[in-house]
Amino acid sequence: HSVRDAAVDVELIAKLKKNNATAIATLTREQSTFIYAIVPPWFDDPFFQRGVEPQTIATLRSAAYRNKVGNDPDFAKNKAAFEMASDNLRKLYQAGVRIGFGTDTGPPARFLGFFEHWEMELMVQAGLPPMAVIQSASKNAAEFLGVTRDFGTLEKGKRADLIVLDKDPLDDIRNTRTIHSVYLGGEKL
């Protein structure tokens, strides 16, 4: 998870770099602890709605659920943790620490599929360029997992797991949601 309790310091940065460690932010995990106190704008996003049951969205939109989240005793602490995590991600990236990709999706109200795209958006908002975010989920992830022989970059002899987009994510990271087609091992799904 993100470093969210204190600002990263030069000592931590030096240790991460010395050990060739990978920092994974999980900003969506942090924001999911308080975001439902409001109705997030992406509830109306067709890309989000395709993967979530309407009754789930209705529950999360309800005043009762929003009040529950907004009245959580840790609400302010959770918001502050998200801000700290975002700042720390930017600092780690700027210091040259390898950034990986993760969301901690799976628990209730952390939506597989959509949260990966939202994580990319939050990483850009934190100050990472879109290409660095894309590499965090591809090249850097493969390096971290030790699978660069087959995965992580588009090169001859590698598996060719990729998505083809209708719009350029370097112009706007949200364009990763404009999925035209998906290939696994070079085979179109």
PDB file of C-alpha atoms in Angstrom, residues 5-189:
ATOM      1  CA  ASP A   5       1.188   8.057   7.391  1.00  0.00           C
ATOM      2  CA  ALA A   6       4.149  10.403   6.900  1.00  0.00           C
ATOM      3  CA  ALA A   7       6.137  12.103   4.173  1.00  0.00           C
ATOM      4  CA  VAL A   8       8.776   9.911   2.560  1.00  0.00           C
ATOM      5  CA  ASP A   9      12.275  11.029   3.463  1.00  0.00           C
ATOM      6  CA  VAL A  10      15.677  10.782   1.832  1.00  0.00           C
ATOM      7  CA  GLU A  11      16.552   7.746   3.966  1.00  0.00           C
ATOM      8  CA  LEU A  12      13.555   5.731   2.719  1.00  0.00           C
ATOM      9  CA  ILE A  13      14.147   6.836  -0.858  1.00  0.00           C
ATOM     10  CA  ALA A  14      17.810   5.786  -0.631  1.00  0.00           C
ATOM     11  CA  LYS A  15      16.852   2.356   0.764  1.00  0.00           C
ATOM     12  CA  LEU A  16      14.266   1.786  -1.955  1.00  0.00           C
ATOM     13  CA  LYS A  17      16.740   2.707  -4.674  1.00  0.00           C
ATOM     14  CA  LYS A  18      19.601   0.710  -3.128  1.00  0.00           C
ATOM     15  CA  ASN A  19      17.432  -2.406  -3.031  1.00  0.00           C
ATOM     16  CA  ASN A  20      15.896  -1.805  -6.471  1.00  0.00           C
ATOM     17  CA  ALA A  21      12.483  -1.859  -4.764  1.00  0.00           C
ATOM     18  CA  THR A  22       9.199  -1.080  -6.436  1.00  0.00           C
ATOM     19  CA  ALA A  23       6.751   1.326  -4.803  1.00  0.00           C
ATOM     20  CA  ILE A  24       3.082   0.628  -5.497  1.00  0.00           C
ATOM     21  CA  ALA A  25       0.708   3.441  -4.626  1.00  0.00           C
ATOM     22  CA  THR A  26      -2.808   1.931  -4.416  1.00  0.00           C
ATOM     23  CA  LEU A  27      -4.318   5.424  -4.488  1.00  0.00           C
ATOM     24  CA  THR A  28      -7.748   4.002  -5.280  1.00  0.00           C
ATOM     25  CA  ARG A  29      -7.606   2.003  -2.067  1.00  0.00           C
ATOM     26  CA  GLU A  30      -6.901   5.203  -0.165  1.00  0.00           C
ATOM     27  CA  GLN A  31      -9.640   7.208  -1.868  1.00  0.00           C
ATOM     28  CA  SER A  32     -12.209   4.413  -1.589  1.00  0.00           C
ATOM     29  CA  THR A  33     -12.159   4.879   2.183  1.00  0.00           C
ATOM     30  CA  PHE A  34     -13.914   8.268   1.903  1.00  0.00           C
ATOM     31  CA  ILE A  35     -15.059   8.954  -1.680  1.00  0.00           C
ATOM     32  CA  TYR A  36     -18.512   7.466  -1.186  1.00  0.00           C
ATOM     33  CA  ALA A  37     -19.501  10.307   1.148  1.00  0.00           C
ATOM     34  CA  ILE A  38     -20.379  11.997  -2.149  1.00  0.00           C
ATOM     35  CA  VAL A  39     -21.652  10.563  -5.416  1.00  0.00           C
ATOM     36  CA  PRO A  40     -18.451  10.177  -7.447  1.00  0.00           C
ATOM     37  CA  PRO A  41     -18.756  11.585 -10.986  1.00  0.00           C
ATOM     38  CA  TRP A  42     -17.738   8.247 -12.482  1.00  0.00           C
ATOM     39  CA  PHE A  43     -20.981   6.634 -11.262  1.00  0.00           C
ATOM     40  CA  ASP A  44     -22.495   8.075 -14.466  1.00  0.00           C
ATOM     41  CA  ASP A  45     -19.601   6.884 -16.653  1.00  0.00           C
ATOM     42  CA  PRO A  46     -20.838   4.162 -19.049  1.00  0.00           C
ATOM     43  CA  PHE A  47     -17.425   2.464 -18.777  1.00  0.00           C
ATOM     44  CA  PHE A  48     -17.999   2.087 -15.013  1.00  0.00           C
ATOM     45  CA  GLN A  49     -21.657   1.139 -15.343  1.00  0.00           C
ATOM     46  CA  ARG A  50     -20.902  -1.740 -17.746  1.00  0.00           C
ATOM     47  CA  GLY A  51     -19.139  -3.664 -15.002  1.00  0.00           C
ATOM     48  CA  VAL A  52     -21.273  -2.897 -11.948  1.00  0.00           C
ATOM     49  CA  GLU A  53     -24.759  -4.059 -11.063  1.00  0.00           C
ATOM     50  CA  PRO A  54     -27.298  -1.184 -11.016  1.00  0.00           C
ATOM     51  CA  GLN A  55     -28.444  -2.121  -7.496  1.00  0.00           C
ATOM     52  CA  THR A  56     -24.847  -1.776  -6.254  1.00  0.00           C
ATOM     53  CA  ILE A  57     -24.630   1.716  -7.706  1.00  0.00           C
ATOM     54  CA  ALA A  58     -28.030   2.558  -6.173  1.00  0.00           C
ATOM     55  CA  THR A  59     -26.823   1.416  -2.747  1.00  0.00           C
ATOM     56  CA  LEU A  60     -23.653   3.502  -3.001  1.00  0.00           C
ATOM     57  CA  ARG A  61     -25.659   6.520  -4.209  1.00  0.00           C
ATOM     58  CA  SER A  62     -28.104   6.296  -1.295  1.00  0.00           C
ATOM     59  CA  ALA A  63     -28.120   9.005   1.343  1.00  0.00           C
ATOM     60  CA  ALA A  64     -27.829   6.343   4.046  1.00  0.00           C
ATOM     61  CA  TYR A  65     -24.590   4.962   2.594  1.00  0.00           C
ATOM     62  CA  ARG A  66     -23.146   8.437   1.927  1.00  0.00           C
ATOM     63  CA  ASN A  67     -23.956   9.474   5.498  1.00  0.00           C
ATOM     64  CA  LYS A  68     -22.364   6.313   6.885  1.00  0.00           C
ATOM     65  CA  VAL A  69     -19.120   7.043   5.033  1.00  0.00           C
ATOM     66  CA  GLY A  70     -19.195  10.771   5.784  1.00  0.00           C
ATOM     67  CA  ASN A  71     -19.759  10.142   9.494  1.00  0.00           C
ATOM     68  CA  ASP A  72     -16.994   7.569   9.837  1.00  0.00           C
ATOM     69  CA  PRO A  73     -14.755   8.700  12.717  1.00  0.00           C
ATOM     70  CA  ASP A  74     -11.727   8.162  10.444  1.00  0.00           C
ATOM     71  CA  PHE A  75     -13.135  10.228   7.544  1.00  0.00           C
ATOM     72  CA  ALA A  76     -10.717  13.190   7.930  1.00  0.00           C
ATOM     73  CA  LYS A  77      -7.815  10.834   8.663  1.00  0.00           C
ATOM     74  CA  ASN A  78      -8.583   8.846   5.503  1.00  0.00           C
ATOM     75  CA  LYS A  79      -8.677  11.986   3.343  1.00  0.00           C
ATOM     76  CA  ALA A  80      -5.366  13.139   4.805  1.00  0.00           C
ATOM     77  CA  ALA A  81      -3.860   9.694   4.160  1.00  0.00           C
ATOM     78  CA  PHE A  82      -4.873   9.917   0.495  1.00  0.00           C
ATOM     79  CA  GLU A  83      -3.268  13.351   0.144  1.00  0.00           C
ATOM     80  CA  MET A  84      -0.084  12.104   1.825  1.00  0.00           C
ATOM     81  CA  ALA A  85      -0.024   9.016  -0.412  1.00  0.00           C
ATOM     82  CA  SER A  86      -0.403  11.181  -3.535  1.00  0.00           C
ATOM     83  CA  ASP A  87       2.400  13.516  -2.447  1.00  0.00           C
ATOM     84  CA  ASN A  88       4.635  10.576  -1.596  1.00  0.00           C
ATOM     85  CA  LEU A  89       4.011   8.897  -4.935  1.00  0.00           C
ATOM     86  CA  ARG A  90       5.080  12.062  -6.749  1.00  0.00           C
ATOM     87  CA  LYS A  91       8.209  12.374  -4.567  1.00  0.00           C
ATOM     88  CA  LEU A  92       9.181   8.732  -5.084  1.00  0.00           C
ATOM     89  CA  TYR A  93       8.739   9.031  -8.844  1.00  0.00           C
ATOM     90  CA  GLN A  94      10.732  12.265  -9.011  1.00  0.00           C
ATOM     91  CA  ALA A  95      13.502  10.654  -6.950  1.00  0.00           C
ATOM     92  CA  GLY A  96      13.820   7.820  -9.467  1.00  0.00           C
ATOM     93  CA  VAL A  97      12.214   5.019  -7.443  1.00  0.00           C
ATOM     94  CA  ARG A  98      10.636   2.390  -9.693  1.00  0.00           C
ATOM     95  CA  ILE A  99       6.856   2.731  -9.533  1.00  0.00           C
ATOM     96  CA  GLY A 100       4.690  -0.341  -9.922  1.00  0.00           C
ATOM     97  CA  PHE A 101       0.947  -0.622 -10.300  1.00  0.00           C
ATOM     98  CA  GLY A 102      -1.708  -1.820  -7.908  1.00  0.00           C
ATOM     99  CA  THR A 103      -5.189  -0.958  -6.700  1.00  0.00           C
ATOM    100  CA  ASP A 104      -6.115  -3.369  -3.890  1.00  0.00           C
ATOM    101  CA  THR A 105      -9.403  -4.031  -5.690  1.00  0.00           C
ATOM    102  CA  GLY A 106     -11.683  -6.866  -4.759  1.00  0.00           C
ATOM    103  CA  PRO A 107     -13.209  -5.843  -1.415  1.00  0.00           C
ATOM    104  CA  PRO A 108     -16.723  -4.361  -1.583  1.00  0.00           C
ATOM    105  CA  ALA A 109     -16.941  -1.012  -3.418  1.00  0.00           C
ATOM    106  CA  ARG A 110     -13.465  -1.483  -4.951  1.00  0.00           C
ATOM    107  CA  PHE A 111     -14.367  -2.446  -8.480  1.00  0.00           C
ATOM    108  CA  LEU A 112     -12.160  -4.742 -10.550  1.00  0.00           C
ATOM    109  CA  GLY A 113     -11.677  -3.379 -14.027  1.00  0.00           C
ATOM    110  CA  PHE A 114     -12.708   0.197 -13.369  1.00  0.00           C
ATOM    111  CA  PHE A 115     -10.402   0.875 -10.437  1.00  0.00           C
ATOM    112  CA  GLU A 116      -7.352   0.063 -12.565  1.00  0.00           C
ATOM    113  CA  HIS A 117      -8.315   2.885 -14.911  1.00  0.00           C
ATOM    114  CA  TRP A 118      -9.143   5.171 -12.018  1.00  0.00           C
ATOM    115  CA  GLU A 119      -5.767   4.360 -10.416  1.00  0.00           C
ATOM    116  CA  MET A 120      -4.051   5.545 -13.593  1.00  0.00           C
ATOM    117  CA  GLU A 121      -6.028   8.785 -13.462  1.00  0.00           C
ATOM    118  CA  LEU A 122      -5.137   9.366  -9.798  1.00  0.00           C
ATOM    119  CA  MET A 123      -1.460   8.665 -10.524  1.00  0.00           C
ATOM    120  CA  VAL A 124      -1.465  11.342 -13.233  1.00  0.00           C
ATOM    121  CA  GLN A 125      -3.252  13.738 -10.874  1.00  0.00           C
ATOM    122  CA  ALA A 126      -0.489  13.023  -8.335  1.00  0.00           C
ATOM    123  CA  GLY A 127       2.071  14.285 -10.844  1.00  0.00           C
ATOM    124  CA  LEU A 128       3.250  11.311 -12.884  1.00  0.00           C
ATOM    125  CA  PRO A 129       3.283  11.657 -16.676  1.00  0.00           C
ATOM    126  CA  PRO A 130       0.905   9.306 -18.531  1.00  0.00           C
ATOM    127  CA  MET A 131       3.792   7.295 -20.029  1.00  0.00           C
ATOM    128  CA  ALA A 132       5.236   6.649 -16.566  1.00  0.00           C
ATOM    129  CA  VAL A 133       1.839   5.425 -15.406  1.00  0.00           C
ATOM    130  CA  ILE A 134       1.504   3.089 -18.390  1.00  0.00           C
ATOM    131  CA  GLN A 135       5.013   1.750 -17.759  1.00  0.00           C
ATOM    132  CA  SER A 136       4.150   1.185 -14.087  1.00  0.00           C
ATOM    133  CA  ALA A 137       1.481  -1.300 -15.189  1.00  0.00           C
ATOM    134  CA  SER A 138       3.565  -2.951 -17.893  1.00  0.00           C
ATOM    135  CA  LYS A 139       7.370  -2.717 -17.977  1.00  0.00           C
ATOM    136  CA  ASN A 140       7.850  -1.940 -14.267  1.00  0.00           C
ATOM    137  CA  ALA A 141       5.353  -4.584 -13.163  1.00  0.00           C
ATOM    138  CA  ALA A 142       7.137  -7.214 -15.264  1.00  0.00           C
ATOM    139  CA  GLU A 143      10.496  -6.183 -13.780  1.00  0.00           C
ATOM    140  CA  PHE A 144       9.091  -6.403 -10.246  1.00  0.00           C
ATOM    141  CA  LEU A 145       7.630  -9.855 -10.920  1.00  0.00           C
ATOM    142  CA  GLY A 146      10.754 -11.093 -12.706  1.00  0.00           C
ATOM    143  CA  VAL A 147       8.903 -11.967 -15.913  1.00  0.00           C
ATOM    144  CA  THR A 148      10.515  -9.572 -18.405  1.00  0.00           C
ATOM    145  CA  ARG A 149      11.470 -12.457 -20.709  1.00  0.00           C
ATOM    146  CA  ASP A 150       7.828 -12.799 -21.774  1.00  0.00           C
ATOM    147  CA  PHE A 151       5.984  -9.700 -20.546  1.00  0.00           C
ATOM    148  CA  GLY A 152       6.179  -5.967 -19.951  1.00  0.00           C
ATOM    149  CA  THR A 153       7.163  -4.523 -23.317  1.00  0.00           C
ATOM    150  CA  LEU A 154       6.218  -5.046 -26.932  1.00  0.00           C
ATOM    151  CA  GLU A 155       9.166  -6.889 -28.425  1.00  0.00           C
ATOM    152  CA  LYS A 156       9.708  -9.756 -30.803  1.00  0.00           C
ATOM    153  CA  GLY A 157       9.388 -13.064 -28.993  1.00  0.00           C
ATOM    154  CA  LYS A 158       7.232 -11.760 -26.122  1.00  0.00           C
ATOM    155  CA  ARG A 159       3.616 -12.758 -25.488  1.00  0.00           C
ATOM    156  CA  ALA A 160       1.945  -9.666 -27.008  1.00  0.00           C
ATOM    157  CA  ASP A 161      -0.729  -9.157 -24.357  1.00  0.00           C
ATOM    158  CA  LEU A 162      -2.073  -5.712 -25.198  1.00  0.00           C
ATOM    159  CA  ILE A 163      -5.042  -3.470 -25.659  1.00  0.00           C
ATOM    160  CA  VAL A 164      -5.724  -1.326 -28.708  1.00  0.00           C
ATOM    161  CA  LEU A 165      -7.296   2.023 -27.883  1.00  0.00           C
ATOM    162  CA  ASP A 166      -9.380   4.409 -29.943  1.00  0.00           C
ATOM    163  CA  LYS A 167      -7.723   7.461 -28.345  1.00  0.00           C
ATOM    164  CA  ASP A 168      -4.185   8.274 -27.226  1.00  0.00           C
ATOM    165  CA  PRO A 169      -3.670   7.844 -23.451  1.00  0.00           C
ATOM    166  CA  LEU A 170      -0.664  10.159 -23.610  1.00  0.00           C
ATOM    167  CA  ASP A 171      -3.087  12.989 -24.417  1.00  0.00           C
ATOM    168  CA  ASP A 172      -5.414  12.004 -21.564  1.00  0.00           C
ATOM    169  CA  ILE A 173      -4.872   8.944 -19.372  1.00  0.00           C
ATOM    170  CA  ARG A 174      -8.650   8.439 -19.253  1.00  0.00           C
ATOM    171  CA  ASN A 175      -8.338   7.375 -22.888  1.00  0.00           C
ATOM    172  CA  THR A 176      -7.289   3.955 -21.588  1.00  0.00           C
ATOM    173  CA  ARG A 177     -11.049   3.453 -21.271  1.00  0.00           C
ATOM    174  CA  THR A 178     -11.524   3.678 -25.046  1.00  0.00           C
ATOM    175  CA  ILE A 179     -10.751   0.008 -25.581  1.00  0.00           C
ATOM    176  CA  HIS A 180     -11.076  -1.057 -29.208  1.00  0.00           C
ATOM    177  CA  SER A 181      -9.741  -4.592 -28.843  1.00  0.00           C
ATOM    178  CA  VAL A 182      -7.792  -6.867 -26.530  1.00  0.00           C
ATOM    179  CA  TYR A 183      -5.031  -9.324 -27.461  1.00  0.00           C
ATOM    180  CA  LEU A 184      -3.660 -12.114 -25.286  1.00  0.00           C
ATOM    181  CA  GLY A 185      -0.587 -13.888 -26.553  1.00  0.00           C
ATOM    182  CA  GLY A 186      -1.062 -12.114 -29.869  1.00  0.00           C
ATOM    183  CA  GLU A 187      -4.570 -13.549 -30.291  1.00  0.00           C
ATOM    184  CA  LYS A 188      -7.506 -11.154 -30.518  1.00  0.00           C
ATOM    185  CA  LEU A 189     -10.244 -11.822 -27.988  1.00  0.00           C
TER     186      LEU A 189
END
